[in-house]
Coordinates of N, CA and C in Angstrom, one line a residue:
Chain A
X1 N 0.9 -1.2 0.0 CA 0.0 0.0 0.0 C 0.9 1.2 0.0
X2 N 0.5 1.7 -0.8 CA 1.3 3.2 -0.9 C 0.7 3.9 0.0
X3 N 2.0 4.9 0.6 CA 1.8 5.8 1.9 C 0.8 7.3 1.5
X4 N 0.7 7.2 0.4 CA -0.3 8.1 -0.2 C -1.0 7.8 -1.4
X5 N -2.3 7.9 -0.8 CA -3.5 7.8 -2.6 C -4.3 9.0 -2.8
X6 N -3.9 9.0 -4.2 CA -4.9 9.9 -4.7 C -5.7 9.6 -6.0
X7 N -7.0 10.4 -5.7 CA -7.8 10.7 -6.6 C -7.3 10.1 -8.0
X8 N -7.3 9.4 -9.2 CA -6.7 9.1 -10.0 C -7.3 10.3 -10.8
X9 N -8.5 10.5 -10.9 CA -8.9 11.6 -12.3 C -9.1 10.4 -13.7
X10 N -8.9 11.3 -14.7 CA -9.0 12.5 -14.7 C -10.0 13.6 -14.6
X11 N -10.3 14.7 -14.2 CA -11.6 15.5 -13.9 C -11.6 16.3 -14.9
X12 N -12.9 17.1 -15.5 CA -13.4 17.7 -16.4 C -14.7 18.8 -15.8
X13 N -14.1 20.2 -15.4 CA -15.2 20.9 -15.1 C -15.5 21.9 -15.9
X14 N -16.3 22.6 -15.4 CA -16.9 24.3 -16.4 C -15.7 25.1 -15.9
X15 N -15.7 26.5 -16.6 CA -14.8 27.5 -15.9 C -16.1 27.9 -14.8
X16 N -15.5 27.8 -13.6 CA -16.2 29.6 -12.8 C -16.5 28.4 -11.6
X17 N -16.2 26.8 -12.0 CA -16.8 25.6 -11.5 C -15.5 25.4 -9.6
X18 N -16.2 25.2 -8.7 CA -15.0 24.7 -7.2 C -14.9 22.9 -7.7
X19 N -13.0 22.9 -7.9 CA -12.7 21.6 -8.1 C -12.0 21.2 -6.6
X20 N -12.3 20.2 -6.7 CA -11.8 19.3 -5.2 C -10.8 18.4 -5.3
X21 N -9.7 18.9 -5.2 CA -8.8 17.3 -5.5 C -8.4 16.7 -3.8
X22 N -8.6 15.8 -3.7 CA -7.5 14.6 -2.7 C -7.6 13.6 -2.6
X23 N -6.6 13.7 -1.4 CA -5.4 12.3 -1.2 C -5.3 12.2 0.5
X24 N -5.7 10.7 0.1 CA -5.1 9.9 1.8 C -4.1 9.5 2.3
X25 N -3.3 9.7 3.2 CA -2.6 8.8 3.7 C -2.5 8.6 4.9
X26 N -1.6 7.3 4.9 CA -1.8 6.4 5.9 C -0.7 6.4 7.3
X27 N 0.4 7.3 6.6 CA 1.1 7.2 8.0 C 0.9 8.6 8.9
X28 N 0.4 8.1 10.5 CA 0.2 9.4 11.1 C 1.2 10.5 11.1
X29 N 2.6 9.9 11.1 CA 3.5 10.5 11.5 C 4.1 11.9 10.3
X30 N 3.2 11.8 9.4 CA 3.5 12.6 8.4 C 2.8 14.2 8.6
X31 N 3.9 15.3 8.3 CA 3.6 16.4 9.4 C 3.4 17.6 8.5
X32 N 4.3 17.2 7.1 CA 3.9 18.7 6.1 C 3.3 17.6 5.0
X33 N 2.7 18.5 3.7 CA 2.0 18.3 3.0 C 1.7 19.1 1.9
X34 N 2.1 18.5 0.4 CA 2.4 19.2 -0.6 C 1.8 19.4 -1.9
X35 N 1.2 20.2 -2.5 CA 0.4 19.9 -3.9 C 1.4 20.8 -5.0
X36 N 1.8 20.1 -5.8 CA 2.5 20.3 -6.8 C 1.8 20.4 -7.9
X37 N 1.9 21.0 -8.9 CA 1.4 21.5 -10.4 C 1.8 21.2 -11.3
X38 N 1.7 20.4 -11.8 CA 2.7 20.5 -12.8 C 1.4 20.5 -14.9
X39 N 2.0 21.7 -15.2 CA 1.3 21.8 -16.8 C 2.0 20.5 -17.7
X40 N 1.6 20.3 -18.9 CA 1.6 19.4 -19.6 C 2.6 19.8 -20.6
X41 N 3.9 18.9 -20.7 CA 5.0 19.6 -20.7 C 5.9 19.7 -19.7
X42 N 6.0 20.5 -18.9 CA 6.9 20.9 -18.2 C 7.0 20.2 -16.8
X43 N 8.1 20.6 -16.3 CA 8.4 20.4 -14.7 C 7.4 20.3 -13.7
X44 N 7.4 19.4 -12.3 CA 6.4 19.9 -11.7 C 6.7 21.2 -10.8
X45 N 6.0 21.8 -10.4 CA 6.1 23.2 -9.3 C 5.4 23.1 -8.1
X46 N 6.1 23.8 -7.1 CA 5.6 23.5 -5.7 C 4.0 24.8 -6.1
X47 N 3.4 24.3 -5.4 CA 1.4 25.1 -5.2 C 1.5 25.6 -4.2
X48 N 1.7 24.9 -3.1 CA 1.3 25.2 -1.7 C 1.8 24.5 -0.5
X49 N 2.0 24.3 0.7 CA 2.5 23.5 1.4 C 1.8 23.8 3.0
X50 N 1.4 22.9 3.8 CA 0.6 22.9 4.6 C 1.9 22.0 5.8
X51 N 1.7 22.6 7.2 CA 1.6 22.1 8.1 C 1.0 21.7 9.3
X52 N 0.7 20.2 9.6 CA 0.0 19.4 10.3 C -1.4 19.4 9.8
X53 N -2.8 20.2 10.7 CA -4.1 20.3 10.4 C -4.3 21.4 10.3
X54 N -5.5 21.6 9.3 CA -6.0 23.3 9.8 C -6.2 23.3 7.4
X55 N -6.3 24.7 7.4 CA -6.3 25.6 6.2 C -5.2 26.4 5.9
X56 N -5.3 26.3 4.8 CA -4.2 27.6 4.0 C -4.8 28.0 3.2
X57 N -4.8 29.1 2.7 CA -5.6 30.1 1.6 C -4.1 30.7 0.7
X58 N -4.3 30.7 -0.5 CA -3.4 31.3 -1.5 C -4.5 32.0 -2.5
X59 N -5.0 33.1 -2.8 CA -5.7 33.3 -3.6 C -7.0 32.3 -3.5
X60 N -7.0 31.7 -4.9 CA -8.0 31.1 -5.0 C -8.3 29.6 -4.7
X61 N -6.6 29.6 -4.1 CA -6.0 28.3 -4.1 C -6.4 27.8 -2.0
X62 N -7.4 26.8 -2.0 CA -7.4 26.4 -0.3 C -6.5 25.1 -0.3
X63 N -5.9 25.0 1.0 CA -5.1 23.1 1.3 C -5.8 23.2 2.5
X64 N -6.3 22.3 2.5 CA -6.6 21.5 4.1 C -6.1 19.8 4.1
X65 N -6.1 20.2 5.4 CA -5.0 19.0 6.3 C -5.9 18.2 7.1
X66 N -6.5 17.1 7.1 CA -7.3 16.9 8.4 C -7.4 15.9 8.8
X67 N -6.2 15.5 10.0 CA -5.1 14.4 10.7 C -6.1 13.4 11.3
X68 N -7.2 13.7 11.5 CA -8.3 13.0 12.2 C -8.4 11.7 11.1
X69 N -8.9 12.3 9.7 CA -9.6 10.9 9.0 C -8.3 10.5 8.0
X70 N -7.2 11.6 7.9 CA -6.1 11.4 6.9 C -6.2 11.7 5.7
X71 N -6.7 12.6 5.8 CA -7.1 13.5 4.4 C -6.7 14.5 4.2
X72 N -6.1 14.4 2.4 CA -5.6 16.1 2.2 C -6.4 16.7 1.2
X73 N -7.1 17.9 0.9 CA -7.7 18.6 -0.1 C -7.0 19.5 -0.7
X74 N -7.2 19.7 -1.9 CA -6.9 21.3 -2.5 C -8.1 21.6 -3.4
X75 N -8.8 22.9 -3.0 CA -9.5 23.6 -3.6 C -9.1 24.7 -4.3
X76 N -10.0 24.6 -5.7 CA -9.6 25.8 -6.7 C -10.8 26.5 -6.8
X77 N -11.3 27.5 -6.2 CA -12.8 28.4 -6.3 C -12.5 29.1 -8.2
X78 N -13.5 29.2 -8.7 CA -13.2 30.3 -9.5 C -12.8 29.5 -10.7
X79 N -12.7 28.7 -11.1 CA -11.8 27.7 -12.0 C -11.7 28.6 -13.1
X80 N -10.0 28.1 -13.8 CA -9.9 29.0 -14.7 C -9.3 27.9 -15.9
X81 N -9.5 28.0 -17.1 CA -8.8 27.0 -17.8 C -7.2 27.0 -17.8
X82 N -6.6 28.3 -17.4 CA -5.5 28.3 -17.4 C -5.0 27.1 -16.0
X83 N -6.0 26.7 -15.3 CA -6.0 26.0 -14.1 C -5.3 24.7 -14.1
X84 N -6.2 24.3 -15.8 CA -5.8 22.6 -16.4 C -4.5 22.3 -16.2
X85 N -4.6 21.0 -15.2 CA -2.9 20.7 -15.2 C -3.1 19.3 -14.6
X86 N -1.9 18.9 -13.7 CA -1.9 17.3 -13.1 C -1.6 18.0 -12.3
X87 N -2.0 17.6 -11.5 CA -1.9 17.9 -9.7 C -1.5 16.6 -8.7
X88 N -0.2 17.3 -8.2 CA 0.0 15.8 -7.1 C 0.1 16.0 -6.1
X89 N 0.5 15.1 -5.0 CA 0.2 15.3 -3.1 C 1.4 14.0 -3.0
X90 N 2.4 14.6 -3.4 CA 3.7 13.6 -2.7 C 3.5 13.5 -1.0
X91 N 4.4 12.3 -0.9 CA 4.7 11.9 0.8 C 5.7 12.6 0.8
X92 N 5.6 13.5 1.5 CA 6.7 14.6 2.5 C 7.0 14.0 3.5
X93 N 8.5 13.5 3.8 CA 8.9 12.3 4.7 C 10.3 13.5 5.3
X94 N 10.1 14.6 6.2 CA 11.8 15.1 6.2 C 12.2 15.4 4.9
X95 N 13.7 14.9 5.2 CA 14.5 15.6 4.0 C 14.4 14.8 3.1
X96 N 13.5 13.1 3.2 CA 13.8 12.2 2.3 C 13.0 12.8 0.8
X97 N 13.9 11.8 -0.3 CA 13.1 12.5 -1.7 C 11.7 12.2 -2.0
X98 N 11.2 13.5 -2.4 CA 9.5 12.8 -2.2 C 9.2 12.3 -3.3
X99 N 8.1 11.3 -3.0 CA 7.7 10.5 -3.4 C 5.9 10.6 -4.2
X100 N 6.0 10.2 -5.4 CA 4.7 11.2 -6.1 C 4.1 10.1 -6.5
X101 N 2.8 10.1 -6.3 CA 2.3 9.1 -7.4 C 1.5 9.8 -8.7
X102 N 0.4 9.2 -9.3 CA 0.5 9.5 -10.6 C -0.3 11.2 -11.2
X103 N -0.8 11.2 -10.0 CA -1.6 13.0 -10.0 C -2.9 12.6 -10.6
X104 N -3.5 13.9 -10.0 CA -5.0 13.9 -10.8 C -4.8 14.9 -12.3
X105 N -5.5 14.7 -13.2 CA -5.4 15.3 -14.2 C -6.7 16.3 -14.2
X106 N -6.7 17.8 -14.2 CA -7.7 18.4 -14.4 C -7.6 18.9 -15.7
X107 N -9.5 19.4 -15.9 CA -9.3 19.9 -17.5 C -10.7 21.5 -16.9
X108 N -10.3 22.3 -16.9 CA -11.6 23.1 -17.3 C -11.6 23.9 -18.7
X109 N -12.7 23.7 -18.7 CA -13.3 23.7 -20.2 C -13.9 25.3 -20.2
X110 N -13.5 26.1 -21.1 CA -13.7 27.7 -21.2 C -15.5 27.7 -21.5
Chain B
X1 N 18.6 34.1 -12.1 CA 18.7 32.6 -11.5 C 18.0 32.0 -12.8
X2 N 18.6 31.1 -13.1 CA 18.2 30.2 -14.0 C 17.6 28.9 -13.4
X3 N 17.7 28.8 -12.2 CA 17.0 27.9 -11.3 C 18.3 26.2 -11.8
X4 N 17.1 25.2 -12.6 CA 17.0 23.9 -12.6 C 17.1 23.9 -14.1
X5 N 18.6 23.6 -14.8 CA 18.8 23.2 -16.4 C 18.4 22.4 -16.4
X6 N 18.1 21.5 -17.7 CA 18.4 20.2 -18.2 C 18.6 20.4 -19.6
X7 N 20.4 19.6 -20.2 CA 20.2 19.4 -21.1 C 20.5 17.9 -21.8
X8 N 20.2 17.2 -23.0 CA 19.6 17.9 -24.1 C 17.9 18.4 -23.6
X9 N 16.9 19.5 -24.5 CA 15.7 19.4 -24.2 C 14.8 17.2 -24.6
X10 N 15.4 17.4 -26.1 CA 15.1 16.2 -26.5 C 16.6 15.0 -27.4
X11 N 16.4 14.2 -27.2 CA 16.8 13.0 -27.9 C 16.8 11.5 -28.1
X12 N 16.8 11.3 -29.6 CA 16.6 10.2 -30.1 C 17.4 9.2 -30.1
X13 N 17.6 8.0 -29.4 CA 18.6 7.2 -29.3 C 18.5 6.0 -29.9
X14 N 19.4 4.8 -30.4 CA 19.4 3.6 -31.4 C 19.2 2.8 -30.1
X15 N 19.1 1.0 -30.3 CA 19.0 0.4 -28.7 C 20.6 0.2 -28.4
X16 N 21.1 0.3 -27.1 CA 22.4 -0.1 -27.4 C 23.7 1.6 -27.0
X17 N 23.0 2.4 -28.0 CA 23.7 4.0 -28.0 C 23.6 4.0 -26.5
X18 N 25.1 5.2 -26.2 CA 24.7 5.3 -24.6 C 24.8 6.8 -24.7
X19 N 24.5 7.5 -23.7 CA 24.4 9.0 -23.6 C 24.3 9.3 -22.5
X20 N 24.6 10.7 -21.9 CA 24.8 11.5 -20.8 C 23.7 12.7 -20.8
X21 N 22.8 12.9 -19.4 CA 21.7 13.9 -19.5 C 22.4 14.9 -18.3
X22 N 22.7 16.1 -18.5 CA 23.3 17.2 -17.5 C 22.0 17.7 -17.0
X23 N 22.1 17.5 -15.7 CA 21.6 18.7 -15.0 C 22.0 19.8 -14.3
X24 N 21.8 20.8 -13.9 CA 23.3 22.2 -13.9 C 21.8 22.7 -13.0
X25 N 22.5 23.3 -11.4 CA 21.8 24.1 -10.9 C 22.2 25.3 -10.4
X26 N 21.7 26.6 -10.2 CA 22.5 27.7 -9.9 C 22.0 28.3 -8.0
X27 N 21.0 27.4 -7.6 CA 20.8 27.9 -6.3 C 20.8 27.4 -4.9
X28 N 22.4 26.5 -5.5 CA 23.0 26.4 -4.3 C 22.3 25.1 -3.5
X29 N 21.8 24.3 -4.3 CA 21.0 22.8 -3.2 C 22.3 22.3 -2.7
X30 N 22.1 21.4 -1.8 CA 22.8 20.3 -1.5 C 22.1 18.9 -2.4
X31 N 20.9 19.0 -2.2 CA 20.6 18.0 -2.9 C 20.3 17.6 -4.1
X32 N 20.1 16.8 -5.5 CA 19.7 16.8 -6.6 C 19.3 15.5 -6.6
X33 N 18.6 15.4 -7.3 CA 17.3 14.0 -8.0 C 17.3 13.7 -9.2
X34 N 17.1 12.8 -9.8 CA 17.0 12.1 -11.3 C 15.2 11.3 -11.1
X35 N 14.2 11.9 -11.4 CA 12.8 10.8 -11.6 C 12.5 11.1 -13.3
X36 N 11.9 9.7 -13.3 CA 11.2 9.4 -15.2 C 10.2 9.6 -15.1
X37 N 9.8 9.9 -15.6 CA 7.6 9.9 -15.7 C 7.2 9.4 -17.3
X38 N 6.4 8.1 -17.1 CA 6.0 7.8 -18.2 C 4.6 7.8 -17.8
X39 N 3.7 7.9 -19.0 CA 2.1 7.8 -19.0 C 1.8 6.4 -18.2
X40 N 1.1 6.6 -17.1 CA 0.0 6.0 -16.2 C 1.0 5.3 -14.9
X41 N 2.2 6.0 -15.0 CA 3.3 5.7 -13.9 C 3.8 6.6 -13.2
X42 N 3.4 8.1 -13.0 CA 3.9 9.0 -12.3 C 5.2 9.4 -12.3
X43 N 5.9 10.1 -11.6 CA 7.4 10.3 -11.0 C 7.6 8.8 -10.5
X44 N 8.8 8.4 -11.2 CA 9.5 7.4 -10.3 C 11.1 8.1 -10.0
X45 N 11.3 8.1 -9.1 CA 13.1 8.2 -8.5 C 13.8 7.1 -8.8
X46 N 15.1 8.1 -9.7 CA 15.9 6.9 -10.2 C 16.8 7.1 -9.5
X47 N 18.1 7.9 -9.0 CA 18.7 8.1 -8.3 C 19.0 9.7 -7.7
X48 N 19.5 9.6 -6.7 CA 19.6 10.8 -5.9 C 21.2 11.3 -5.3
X49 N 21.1 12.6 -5.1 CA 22.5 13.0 -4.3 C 21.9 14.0 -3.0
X50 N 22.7 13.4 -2.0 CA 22.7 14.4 -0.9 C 23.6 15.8 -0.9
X51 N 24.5 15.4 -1.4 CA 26.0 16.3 -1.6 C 26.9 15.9 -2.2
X52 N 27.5 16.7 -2.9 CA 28.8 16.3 -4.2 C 29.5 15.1 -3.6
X53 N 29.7 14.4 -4.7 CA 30.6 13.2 -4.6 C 29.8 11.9 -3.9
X54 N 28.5 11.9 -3.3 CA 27.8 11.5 -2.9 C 26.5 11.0 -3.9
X55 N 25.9 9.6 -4.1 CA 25.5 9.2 -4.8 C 24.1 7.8 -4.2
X56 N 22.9 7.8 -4.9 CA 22.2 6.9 -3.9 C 20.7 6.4 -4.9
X57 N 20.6 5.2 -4.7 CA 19.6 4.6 -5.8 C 18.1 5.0 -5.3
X58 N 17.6 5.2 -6.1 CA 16.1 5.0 -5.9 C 15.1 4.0 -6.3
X59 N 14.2 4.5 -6.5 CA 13.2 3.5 -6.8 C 13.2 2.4 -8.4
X60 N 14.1 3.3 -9.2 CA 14.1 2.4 -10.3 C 15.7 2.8 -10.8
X61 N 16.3 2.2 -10.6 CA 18.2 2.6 -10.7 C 18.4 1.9 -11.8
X62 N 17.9 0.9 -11.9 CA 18.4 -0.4 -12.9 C 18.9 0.2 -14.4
X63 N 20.0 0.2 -14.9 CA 20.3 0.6 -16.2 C 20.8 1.9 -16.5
X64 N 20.5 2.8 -15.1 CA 21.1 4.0 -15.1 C 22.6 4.3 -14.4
X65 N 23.1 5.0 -14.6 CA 24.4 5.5 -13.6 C 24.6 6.9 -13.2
X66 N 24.6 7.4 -12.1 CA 25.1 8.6 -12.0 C 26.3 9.0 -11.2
X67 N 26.7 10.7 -11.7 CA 27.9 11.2 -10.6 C 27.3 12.5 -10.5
X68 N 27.7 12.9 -9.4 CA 28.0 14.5 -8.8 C 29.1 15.0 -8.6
X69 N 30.1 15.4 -9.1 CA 31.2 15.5 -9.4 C 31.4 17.5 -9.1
X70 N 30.3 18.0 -9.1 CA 30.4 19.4 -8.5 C 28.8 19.0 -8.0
X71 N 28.9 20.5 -7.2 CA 28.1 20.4 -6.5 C 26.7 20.7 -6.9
X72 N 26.9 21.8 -8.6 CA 26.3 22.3 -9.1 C 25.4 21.5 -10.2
X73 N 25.6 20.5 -10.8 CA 25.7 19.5 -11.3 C 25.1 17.9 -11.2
X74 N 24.6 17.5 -12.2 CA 24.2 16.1 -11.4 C 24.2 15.3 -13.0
X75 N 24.7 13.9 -13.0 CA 24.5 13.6 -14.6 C 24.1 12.3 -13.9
X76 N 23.1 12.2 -15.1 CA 22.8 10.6 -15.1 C 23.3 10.1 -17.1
X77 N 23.5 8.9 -16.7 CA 23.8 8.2 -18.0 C 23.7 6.8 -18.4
X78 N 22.8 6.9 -19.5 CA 22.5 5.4 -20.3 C 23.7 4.8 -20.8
X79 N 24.0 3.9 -20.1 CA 25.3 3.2 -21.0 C 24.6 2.4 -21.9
X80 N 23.7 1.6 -22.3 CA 23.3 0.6 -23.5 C 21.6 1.0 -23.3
X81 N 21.2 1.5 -24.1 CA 20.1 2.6 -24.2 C 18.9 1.3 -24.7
X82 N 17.6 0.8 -24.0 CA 17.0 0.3 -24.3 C 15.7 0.6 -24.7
X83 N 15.1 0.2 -25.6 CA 13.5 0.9 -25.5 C 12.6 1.3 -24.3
X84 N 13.1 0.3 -23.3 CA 12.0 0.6 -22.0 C 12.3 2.0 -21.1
X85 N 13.8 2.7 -22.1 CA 14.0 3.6 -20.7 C 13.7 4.9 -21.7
X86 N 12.7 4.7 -22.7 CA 11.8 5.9 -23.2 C 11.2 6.8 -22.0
X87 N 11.5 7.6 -22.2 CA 10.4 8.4 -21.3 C 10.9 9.8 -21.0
X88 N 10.0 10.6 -20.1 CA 10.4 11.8 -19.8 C 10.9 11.7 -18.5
X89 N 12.6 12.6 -18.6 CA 13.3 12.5 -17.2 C 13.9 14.2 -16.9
X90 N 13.2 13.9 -15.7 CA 13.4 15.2 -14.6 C 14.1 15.4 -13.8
X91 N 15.1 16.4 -14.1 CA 15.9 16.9 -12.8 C 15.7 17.8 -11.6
X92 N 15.7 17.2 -10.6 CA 15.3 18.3 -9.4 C 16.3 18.6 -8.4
X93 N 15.9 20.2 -7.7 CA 17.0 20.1 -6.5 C 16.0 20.5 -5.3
X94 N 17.2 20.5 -4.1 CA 16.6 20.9 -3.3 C 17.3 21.4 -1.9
X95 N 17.0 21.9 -0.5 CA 17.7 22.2 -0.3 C 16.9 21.9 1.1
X96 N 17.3 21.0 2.5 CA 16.2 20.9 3.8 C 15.6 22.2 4.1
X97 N 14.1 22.7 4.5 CA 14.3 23.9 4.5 C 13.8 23.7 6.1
X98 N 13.8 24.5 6.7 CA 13.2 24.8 8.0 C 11.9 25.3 7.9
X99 N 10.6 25.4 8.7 CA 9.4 26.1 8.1 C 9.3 27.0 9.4
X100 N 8.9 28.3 9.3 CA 9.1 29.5 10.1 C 9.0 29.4 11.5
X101 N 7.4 28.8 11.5 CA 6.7 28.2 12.8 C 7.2 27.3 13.5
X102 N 8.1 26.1 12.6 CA 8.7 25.1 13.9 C 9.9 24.7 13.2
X103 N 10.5 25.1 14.0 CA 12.2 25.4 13.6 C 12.7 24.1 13.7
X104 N 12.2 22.7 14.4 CA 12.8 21.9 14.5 C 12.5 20.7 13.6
X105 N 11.7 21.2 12.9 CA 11.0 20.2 11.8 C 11.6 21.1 10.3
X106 N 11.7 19.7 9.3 CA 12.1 20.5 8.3 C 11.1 19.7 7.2
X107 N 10.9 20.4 5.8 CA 10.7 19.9 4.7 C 11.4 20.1 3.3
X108 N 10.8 20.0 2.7 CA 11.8 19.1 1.2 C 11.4 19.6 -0.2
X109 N 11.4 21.1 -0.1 CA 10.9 21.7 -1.9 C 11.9 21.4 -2.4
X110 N 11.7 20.5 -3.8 CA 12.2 20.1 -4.6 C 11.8 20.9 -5.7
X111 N 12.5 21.6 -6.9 CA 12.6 22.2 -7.5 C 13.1 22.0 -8.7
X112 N 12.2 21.5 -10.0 CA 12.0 20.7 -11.2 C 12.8 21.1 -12.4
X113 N 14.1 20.8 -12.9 CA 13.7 21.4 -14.7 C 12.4 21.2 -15.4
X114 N 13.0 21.4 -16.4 CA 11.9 21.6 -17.6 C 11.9 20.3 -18.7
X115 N 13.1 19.0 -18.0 CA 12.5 17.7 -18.2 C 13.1 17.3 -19.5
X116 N 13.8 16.4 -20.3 CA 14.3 15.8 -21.6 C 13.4 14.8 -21.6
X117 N 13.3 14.8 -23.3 CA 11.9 14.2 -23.6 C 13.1 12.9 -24.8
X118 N 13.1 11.3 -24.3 CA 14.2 10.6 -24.7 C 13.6 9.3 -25.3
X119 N 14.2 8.9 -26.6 CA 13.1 8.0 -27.4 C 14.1 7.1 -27.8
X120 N 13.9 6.1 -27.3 CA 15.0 5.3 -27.3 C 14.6 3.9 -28.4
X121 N 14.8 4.1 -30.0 CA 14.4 3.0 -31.0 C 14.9 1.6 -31.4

C-alpha cells in the first residue's frame, strides 16, 4: 500500500466551477503536505505547502489538512482554464526524496 | 537565476547507444534527483545525491548511472540505451528547508527542470 492515494482523475469541469482534489494517507507521522502542479510539458512546481491540520488560503488556491480521518484537499474556487494541469500530493517524509504518485489530471473547459 | 537546467531538451537514441543527461543548478542545493515519468506511472526516483561526490539509488536505478562531481551538477547516464527507458526525465534540487513556525522540523521543496523528452528505438 502506498503511503499516499490519490484521486486518480481524470476530472473535467466548467470554468467559474469549485474543483476538489484529494489524497489519503496512511502514516500518522506525516507532518507537512504538498500539492504540486505541474502543466503538460513541463516540470512539476511546488502550489502550496501545509503544516500538520488546519487551512491555508493562497488566492483562490485552499489546502486542508485533516489528521483525524487522513485526508488532504486542494480547492480551486473560481476555475480558470489556465488551471488545467496534473496535480500531485507527494509523501513529504523530512529531508527524504518525495515521493509522487500519478496526480489527478484536471481539464476546465472555457 | 536560471534555477534547474536540463540538457539535451530532446533526444533520439538507437537500442544499445549510450548517452549523458546534465543537469546544472545555480541555487545552491545540496541535494539533486533524477525521476522518469511515463504515461499512467507518475514520478518514479531513479537516483539521488545528498551532496557532491555522494550518490544513492532509488526507486528504479536499474540501467542508469550517475555522478555528482560538483556540486552544481548532477549527470545521469544510459550506458546501453534500451526501448524501456523511453520516457520523460526530470531533474530536481533541493535544499532541507526549515518552516518559520517550527524550527525543528524540516521539509523538502524540490525544485524541477523543464525535463528531456528521450526516445530510445
Amino acid at each position: 500500500q502506498k503511503e499516499v492515494e490519490q484521486d486518480p482523475g481524470p476530472l473535467s469541469v466548467p470554468e467559474g466551477a469549485i474543483v476538489s482534489l484529494n489524497c489519503t494517507y496512511s502514516n500518522s507521522a506525516f507532518q507537512y503536505f504538498m500539492w504540486y502542479r505541474q502543466y503538460s510539458r513541463k516540470g512539476p512546481e511546488l502550489l502550496m505547502y501545509t503544516y500538520s491540520s488546519g487551512n491555508k488560503e493562497d488566492g483562490r488556491f485552499t489546502a486542508q489538512v485533516d489528521k483525524s480521518s487522513k485526508y488532504i484537499s486542494l480547492f480551486i474556487r473560481d476555475s480558470q482554464p489556465s488551471d488545467s494541469a496534473t496535480y500531485l500530493c507527494p509523501r513529504v517524509d523530512g529531508n527524504t526524496p518525495l515521493v509522487f504518485g500519478k496526480g489527478t489530471r484536471l481539464s476546465v473547459i472555457a | 537565476n536560471a534555477g534547474v537546467t536540463q540538457t539535451p531538451k530532446f533526444r533520439v537514441l538507437k537500442t544499445g547507444q549510450s548517452m549523458t543527461l546534465l543537469c546544472a543548478q545555480d541555487m545552491n542545493h545540496e541535494y539533486m534527483y533524477w525521476y522518469r515519468q511515463d504515461p499512467g506511472m507518475g514520478l518514479r526516483l531513479i537516483h539521488y545525491s545528498v551532496g557532491e561526490g555522494t550518490t544513492a539509488k532509488g526507486e528504479v536505478p536499474d540501467g542508469y548511472n550517475v555522478s555528482r562531481l560538483k556540486k552544481q551538477n548532477f549527470l545521469l547516464g544510459l550506458e546501453s540505451a534500451a526501448p524501456s527507458q523511453t520516457s520523460v526525465y526530470f531533474c530536481a534540487s533541493s535544499s532541507p528547508t526549515s518552516a518559520p513556525y517550527q524550527q525543528l522540523k524540516t521539509y523538502n521543496e524540490q525544485f524541477f527542470g523543464p525535463g528531456t523528452r528521450l526516445t530510445v528505438l
